[in-house]
Amino acid sequence: MRSYAEAFSRTHRASEDLLNEFAIAERRLGREEGRAARTRALGVDPVFDPARAVYFASSATPPMAQASRRALAVVAAYNEGLLALAEGRGLSELRGEAAKLGSELLALGSVVGGGPVLAGLPAILPVLSAVADRAQQAASRAAFREAFLEGFQTVDQILSELRAGVPTMFLVLTTPGVDRLRRARLDGADLPDRAAIMSRHEAYRTALSDWVVLLEETRGAIRAVKTAIETASSVQGTTSLANAADMAARTARLRDLSSAIRAAVMRARGEI
């Protein structure tokens, strides 16, 4: 469990690199939507739409990127609860981890509204929220364990929703470059940075492809942790060598994928 928790921390950091890029692209598209026609005559946009303020605010994160970040924070909080359970921490600490999970769920609920990246989350969040509430009220480690194991399916669905949103992320990240290539083709114009645009396009494809595989590996790793905890309760506190070997292999792949994602994002930025 400690090995997985460390690997997920690397996963989280690599995901943040990718989501930073996504947030920049989402903000740019959000600012441009509908403005071209309004600014053509005056050179400025005479309309202020409060609903789109998040795209122009100096310190706000656009909604799709924010929802993805919060979703990963929920998974991280759930992982911490499992780690606390695996390490045999006291009931007060277990309750603290459950409270942290509940807090992350509230934050996620405030940014998820049926958007295209995490469209399926509103229906499943109450399930995990109830798990967190029950875990906070647990009178024993066994009750906490049961509550967190019940939450596995919802955490798995959160990771599945993140995976399902990747095609939208790809469109948001690559639309500006594709539009420039399309306009140049229609106008018969040459683009001096055509090669750079195409390289960036493929770097985003690579980064998101690695992220899809990483999300699937994360789902498998959490499933292995769940199995280990269930097995530990019925085999006198031991886990099988096969399960331990599977976890070691998964955590190694998570580390490799995290490094690959960060490298692909750097290529997209033109840093390597």
GROMACS .gro file of C-alpha atoms in nm:
model
  272
    1MET     CA    1   0.000   0.000   0.000
    2ARG     CA    2   0.286   0.238   0.078
    3SER     CA    3   0.443   0.155  -0.258
    4TYR     CA    4   0.116   0.229  -0.437
    5ALA     CA    5   0.060   0.551  -0.239
    6GLU     CA    6   0.406   0.674  -0.343
    7ALA     CA    7   0.341   0.580  -0.705
    8PHE     CA    8   0.006   0.760  -0.702
    9SER     CA    9   0.177   1.075  -0.572
   10ARG     CA   10   0.391   1.069  -0.887
   11THR     CA   11   0.076   1.002  -1.091
   12HIS     CA   12  -0.090   1.303  -0.930
   13ARG     CA   13   0.203   1.532  -1.011
   14ALA     CA   14   0.222   1.415  -1.372
   15SER     CA   15  -0.154   1.461  -1.407
   16GLU     CA   16  -0.119   1.814  -1.271
   17ASP     CA   17   0.135   1.896  -1.545
   18LEU     CA   18  -0.111   1.775  -1.807
   19LEU     CA   19  -0.409   1.951  -1.647
   20ASN     CA   20  -0.214   2.278  -1.633
   21GLU     CA   21  -0.181   2.259  -2.011
   22PHE     CA   22  -0.549   2.169  -2.040
   23ALA     CA   23  -0.650   2.465  -1.820
   24ILE     CA   24  -0.454   2.708  -2.039
   25ALA     CA   25  -0.620   2.572  -2.355
   26GLU     CA   26  -0.966   2.566  -2.195
   27ARG     CA   27  -0.928   2.926  -2.077
   28ARG     CA   28  -0.818   3.038  -2.425
   29LEU     CA   29  -1.116   2.870  -2.594
   30GLY     CA   30  -1.353   3.002  -2.329
   31ARG     CA   31  -1.234   3.357  -2.386
   32GLU     CA   32  -1.259   3.332  -2.764
   33GLU     CA   33  -1.607   3.180  -2.783
   34GLY     CA   34  -1.843   3.427  -2.950
   35ARG     CA   35  -1.608   3.724  -2.918
   36ALA     CA   36  -1.478   3.743  -3.275
   37ALA     CA   37  -1.806   3.866  -3.423
   38ARG     CA   38  -1.859   4.122  -3.144
   39THR     CA   39  -1.508   4.268  -3.164
   40ARG     CA   40  -1.491   4.291  -3.542
   41ALA     CA   41  -1.649   4.636  -3.558
   42LEU     CA   42  -1.510   4.807  -3.245
   43GLY     CA   43  -1.191   4.620  -3.174
   44VAL     CA   44  -1.319   4.547  -2.822
   45ASP     CA   45  -1.592   4.322  -2.681
   46PRO     CA   46  -1.875   4.543  -2.545
   47VAL     CA   47  -2.046   4.252  -2.364
   48PHE     CA   48  -1.973   4.123  -2.013
   49ASP     CA   49  -2.118   3.781  -1.934
   50PRO     CA   50  -2.089   3.687  -1.562
   51ALA     CA   51  -2.134   3.320  -1.654
   52ARG     CA   52  -1.805   3.333  -1.846
   53ALA     CA   53  -1.612   3.529  -1.585
   54VAL     CA   54  -1.417   3.219  -1.483
   55TYR     CA   55  -1.237   3.228  -1.819
   56PHE     CA   56  -1.121   3.588  -1.769
   57ALA     CA   57  -1.058   3.598  -1.393
   58SER     CA   58  -0.691   3.632  -1.307
   59SER     CA   59  -0.677   3.343  -1.059
   60ALA     CA   60  -0.964   3.109  -1.147
   61THR     CA   61  -0.929   2.763  -1.299
   62PRO     CA   62  -1.168   2.684  -1.590
   63PRO     CA   63  -1.446   2.441  -1.496
   64MET     CA   64  -1.342   2.128  -1.684
   65ALA     CA   65  -0.982   2.143  -1.563
   66GLN     CA   66  -1.099   2.224  -1.211
   67ALA     CA   67  -1.336   1.927  -1.205
   68SER     CA   68  -1.059   1.693  -1.322
   69ARG     CA   69  -0.821   1.823  -1.055
   70ARG     CA   70  -1.083   1.782  -0.784
   71ALA     CA   71  -1.165   1.431  -0.904
   72LEU     CA   72  -0.801   1.330  -0.866
   73ALA     CA   73  -0.793   1.492  -0.522
   74VAL     CA   74  -1.088   1.272  -0.420
   75VAL     CA   75  -0.898   0.961  -0.535
   76ALA     CA   76  -0.590   1.080  -0.343
   77ALA     CA   77  -0.799   1.130  -0.027
   78TYR     CA   78  -0.950   0.784  -0.065
   79ASN     CA   79  -0.600   0.639  -0.107
   80GLU     CA   80  -0.488   0.810   0.214
   81GLY     CA   81  -0.778   0.648   0.397
   82LEU     CA   82  -0.675   0.306   0.270
   83LEU     CA   83  -0.314   0.373   0.366
   84ALA     CA   84  -0.417   0.476   0.718
   85LEU     CA   85  -0.614   0.155   0.746
   86ALA     CA   86  -0.327  -0.058   0.613
   87GLU     CA   87  -0.079   0.104   0.854
   88GLY     CA   88  -0.298   0.032   1.153
   89ARG     CA   89  -0.346   0.395   1.256
   90GLY     CA   90  -0.577   0.483   1.543
   91LEU     CA   91  -0.949   0.544   1.502
   92SER     CA   92  -0.912   0.921   1.542
   93GLU     CA   93  -0.669   0.932   1.248
   94LEU     CA   94  -0.899   0.711   1.041
   95ARG     CA   95  -1.184   0.950   1.109
   96GLY     CA   96  -0.961   1.240   1.008
   97GLU     CA   97  -0.890   1.074   0.674
   98ALA     CA   98  -1.263   1.016   0.624
   99ALA     CA   99  -1.328   1.384   0.699
  100LYS     CA  100  -1.064   1.481   0.441
  101LEU     CA  101  -1.236   1.261   0.184
  102GLY     CA  102  -1.570   1.424   0.265
  103SER     CA  103  -1.416   1.770   0.223
  104GLU     CA  104  -1.270   1.680  -0.118
  105LEU     CA  105  -1.608   1.540  -0.225
  106LEU     CA  106  -1.779   1.866  -0.132
  107ALA     CA  107  -1.522   2.062  -0.333
  108LEU     CA  108  -1.569   1.833  -0.633
  109GLY     CA  109  -1.946   1.859  -0.610
  110SER     CA  110  -1.920   2.237  -0.632
  111VAL     CA  111  -1.745   2.226  -0.972
  112VAL     CA  112  -1.919   1.932  -1.142
  113GLY     CA  113  -2.232   2.027  -1.328
  114GLY     CA  114  -2.276   1.781  -1.609
  115GLY     CA  115  -1.982   1.909  -1.814
  116PRO     CA  116  -1.841   1.707  -2.102
  117VAL     CA  117  -1.532   1.579  -1.916
  118LEU     CA  118  -1.694   1.438  -1.601
  119ALA     CA  119  -2.055   1.415  -1.707
  120GLY     CA  120  -2.134   1.099  -1.511
  121LEU     CA  121  -2.005   1.212  -1.172
  122PRO     CA  122  -2.309   1.393  -1.024
  123ALA     CA  123  -2.501   1.066  -0.996
  124ILE     CA  124  -2.225   0.872  -0.817
  125LEU     CA  125  -2.082   1.136  -0.581
  126PRO     CA  126  -2.356   1.096  -0.315
  127VAL     CA  127  -2.261   0.728  -0.282
  128LEU     CA  128  -1.902   0.804  -0.189
  129SER     CA  129  -2.012   1.098   0.025
  130ALA     CA  130  -2.229   0.859   0.229
  131VAL     CA  131  -1.929   0.627   0.266
  132ALA     CA  132  -1.718   0.915   0.401
  133ASP     CA  133  -1.993   1.016   0.645
  134ARG     CA  134  -2.030   0.662   0.773
  135ALA     CA  135  -1.656   0.617   0.810
  136GLN     CA  136  -1.635   0.932   1.023
  137GLN     CA  137  -1.894   0.783   1.256
  138ALA     CA  138  -1.729   0.437   1.268
  139ALA     CA  139  -1.695   0.294   1.619
  140SER     CA  140  -1.426   0.045   1.520
  141ARG     CA  141  -1.153  -0.014   1.264
  142ALA     CA  142  -1.363  -0.295   1.117
  143ALA     CA  143  -1.652  -0.055   1.050
  144PHE     CA  144  -1.415   0.195   0.890
  145ARG     CA  145  -1.267  -0.081   0.676
  146GLU     CA  146  -1.610  -0.191   0.555
  147ALA     CA  147  -1.709   0.166   0.470
  148PHE     CA  148  -1.394   0.234   0.269
  149LEU     CA  149  -1.412  -0.096   0.085
  150GLU     CA  150  -1.770  -0.009  -0.012
  151GLY     CA  151  -1.639   0.315  -0.161
  152PHE     CA  152  -1.407   0.133  -0.401
  153GLN     CA  153  -1.665   0.104  -0.678
  154THR     CA  154  -1.736   0.477  -0.678
  155VAL     CA  155  -1.366   0.567  -0.684
  156ASP     CA  156  -1.327   0.327  -0.975
  157GLN     CA  157  -1.612   0.508  -1.153
  158ILE     CA  158  -1.442   0.844  -1.094
  159LEU     CA  159  -1.127   0.716  -1.266
  160SER     CA  160  -1.343   0.575  -1.545
  161GLU     CA  161  -1.512   0.915  -1.591
  162LEU     CA  162  -1.171   1.083  -1.616
  163ARG     CA  163  -1.076   0.834  -1.886
  164ALA     CA  164  -1.402   0.894  -2.076
  165GLY     CA  165  -1.330   1.268  -2.082
  166VAL     CA  166  -0.993   1.235  -2.258
  167PRO     CA  167  -1.130   1.283  -2.615
  168THR     CA  168  -1.273   1.620  -2.506
  169MET     CA  169  -0.940   1.713  -2.349
  170PHE     CA  170  -0.765   1.627  -2.676
  171LEU     CA  171  -1.000   1.853  -2.873
  172VAL     CA  172  -0.952   2.143  -2.631
  173LEU     CA  173  -0.573   2.108  -2.638
  174THR     CA  174  -0.537   2.071  -3.014
  175THR     CA  175  -0.819   2.286  -3.160
  176PRO     CA  176  -0.610   2.608  -3.192
  177GLY     CA  177  -0.339   2.430  -3.391
  178VAL     CA  178  -0.587   2.238  -3.607
  179ASP     CA  179  -0.775   2.563  -3.682
  180ARG     CA  180  -0.454   2.733  -3.791
  181LEU     CA  181  -0.365   2.441  -4.019
  182ARG     CA  182  -0.716   2.437  -4.166
  183ARG     CA  183  -0.718   2.814  -4.233
  184ALA     CA  184  -0.375   2.800  -4.395
  185ARG     CA  185  -0.489   2.518  -4.622
  186LEU     CA  186  -0.805   2.705  -4.727
  187ASP     CA  187  -0.610   3.027  -4.787
  188GLY     CA  188  -0.324   2.852  -4.963
  189ALA     CA  189  -0.088   3.020  -4.717
  190ASP     CA  190   0.235   2.884  -4.577
  191LEU     CA  191   0.282   2.843  -4.202
  192PRO     CA  192   0.642   2.891  -4.089
  193ASP     CA  193   0.564   2.701  -3.767
  194ARG     CA  194   0.368   2.419  -3.933
  195ALA     CA  195   0.616   2.155  -3.812
  196ALA     CA  196   0.599   2.289  -3.456
  197ILE     CA  197   0.217   2.278  -3.459
  198MET     CA  198   0.214   1.921  -3.584
  199SER     CA  199   0.478   1.817  -3.330
  200ARG     CA  200   0.275   1.973  -3.048
  201HIS     CA  201  -0.039   1.798  -3.172
  202GLU     CA  202   0.129   1.456  -3.157
  203ALA     CA  203   0.292   1.533  -2.821
  204TYR     CA  204  -0.054   1.596  -2.673
  205ARG     CA  205  -0.176   1.271  -2.829
  206THR     CA  206   0.112   1.086  -2.665
  207ALA     CA  207   0.063   1.253  -2.326
  208LEU     CA  208  -0.310   1.177  -2.322
  209SER     CA  209  -0.255   0.821  -2.444
  210ASP     CA  210  -0.010   0.765  -2.159
  211TRP     CA  211  -0.262   0.922  -1.921
  212VAL     CA  212  -0.537   0.682  -2.033
  213VAL     CA  213  -0.307   0.386  -1.965
  214LEU     CA  214  -0.201   0.541  -1.634
  215LEU     CA  215  -0.566   0.579  -1.525
  216GLU     CA  216  -0.628   0.213  -1.610
  217GLU     CA  217  -0.318   0.107  -1.415
  218THR     CA  218  -0.437   0.317  -1.121
  219ARG     CA  219  -0.773   0.142  -1.129
  220GLY     CA  220  -0.596  -0.194  -1.128
  221ALA     CA  221  -0.366  -0.091  -0.844
  222ILE     CA  222  -0.653   0.024  -0.621
  223ARG     CA  223  -0.831  -0.302  -0.700
  224ALA     CA  224  -0.519  -0.492  -0.589
  225VAL     CA  225  -0.505  -0.292  -0.265
  226LYS     CA  226  -0.871  -0.369  -0.201
  227THR     CA  227  -0.802  -0.740  -0.254
  228ALA     CA  228  -0.500  -0.724  -0.021
  229ILE     CA  229  -0.705  -0.564   0.258
  230GLU     CA  230  -0.985  -0.816   0.212
  231THR     CA  231  -0.734  -1.103   0.211
  232ALA     CA  232  -0.555  -0.970   0.518
  233SER     CA  233  -0.875  -0.997   0.718
  234SER     CA  234  -0.919  -1.365   0.635
  235VAL     CA  235  -0.562  -1.500   0.612
  236GLN     CA  236  -0.428  -1.388   0.951
  237GLY     CA  237  -0.293  -1.054   0.832
  238THR     CA  238  -0.090  -1.183   0.537
  239THR     CA  239  -0.118  -1.120   0.166
  240SER     CA  240  -0.015  -1.358  -0.109
  241LEU     CA  241   0.321  -1.326  -0.280
  242ALA     CA  242   0.139  -1.317  -0.613
  243ASN     CA  243  -0.065  -1.013  -0.507
  244ALA     CA  244   0.247  -0.839  -0.376
  245ALA     CA  245   0.430  -0.908  -0.703
  246ASP     CA  246   0.135  -0.775  -0.904
  247MET     CA  247   0.134  -0.455  -0.698
  248ALA     CA  248   0.509  -0.410  -0.742
  249ALA     CA  249   0.472  -0.443  -1.120
  250ARG     CA  250   0.180  -0.199  -1.129
  251THR     CA  251   0.357   0.064  -0.922
  252ALA     CA  252   0.663   0.036  -1.148
  253ARG     CA  253   0.441   0.096  -1.453
  254LEU     CA  254   0.278   0.394  -1.280
  255ARG     CA  255   0.620   0.548  -1.223
  256ASP     CA  256   0.723   0.490  -1.587
  257LEU     CA  257   0.398   0.633  -1.722
  258SER     CA  258   0.421   0.938  -1.497
  259SER     CA  259   0.768   1.014  -1.633
  260ALA     CA  260   0.649   0.963  -1.992
  261ILE     CA  261   0.357   1.205  -1.944
  262ARG     CA  262   0.578   1.475  -1.804
  263ALA     CA  263   0.822   1.432  -2.095
  264ALA     CA  264   0.538   1.453  -2.352
  265VAL     CA  265   0.403   1.771  -2.191
  266MET     CA  266   0.750   1.924  -2.205
  267ARG     CA  267   0.769   1.837  -2.578
  268ALA     CA  268   0.430   2.002  -2.633
  269ARG     CA  269   0.561   2.315  -2.462
  270GLY     CA  270   0.871   2.307  -2.680
  271GLU     CA  271   1.096   2.265  -2.377
  272ILE     CA  272   1.268   1.952  -2.517
   0.00000   0.00000   0.00000
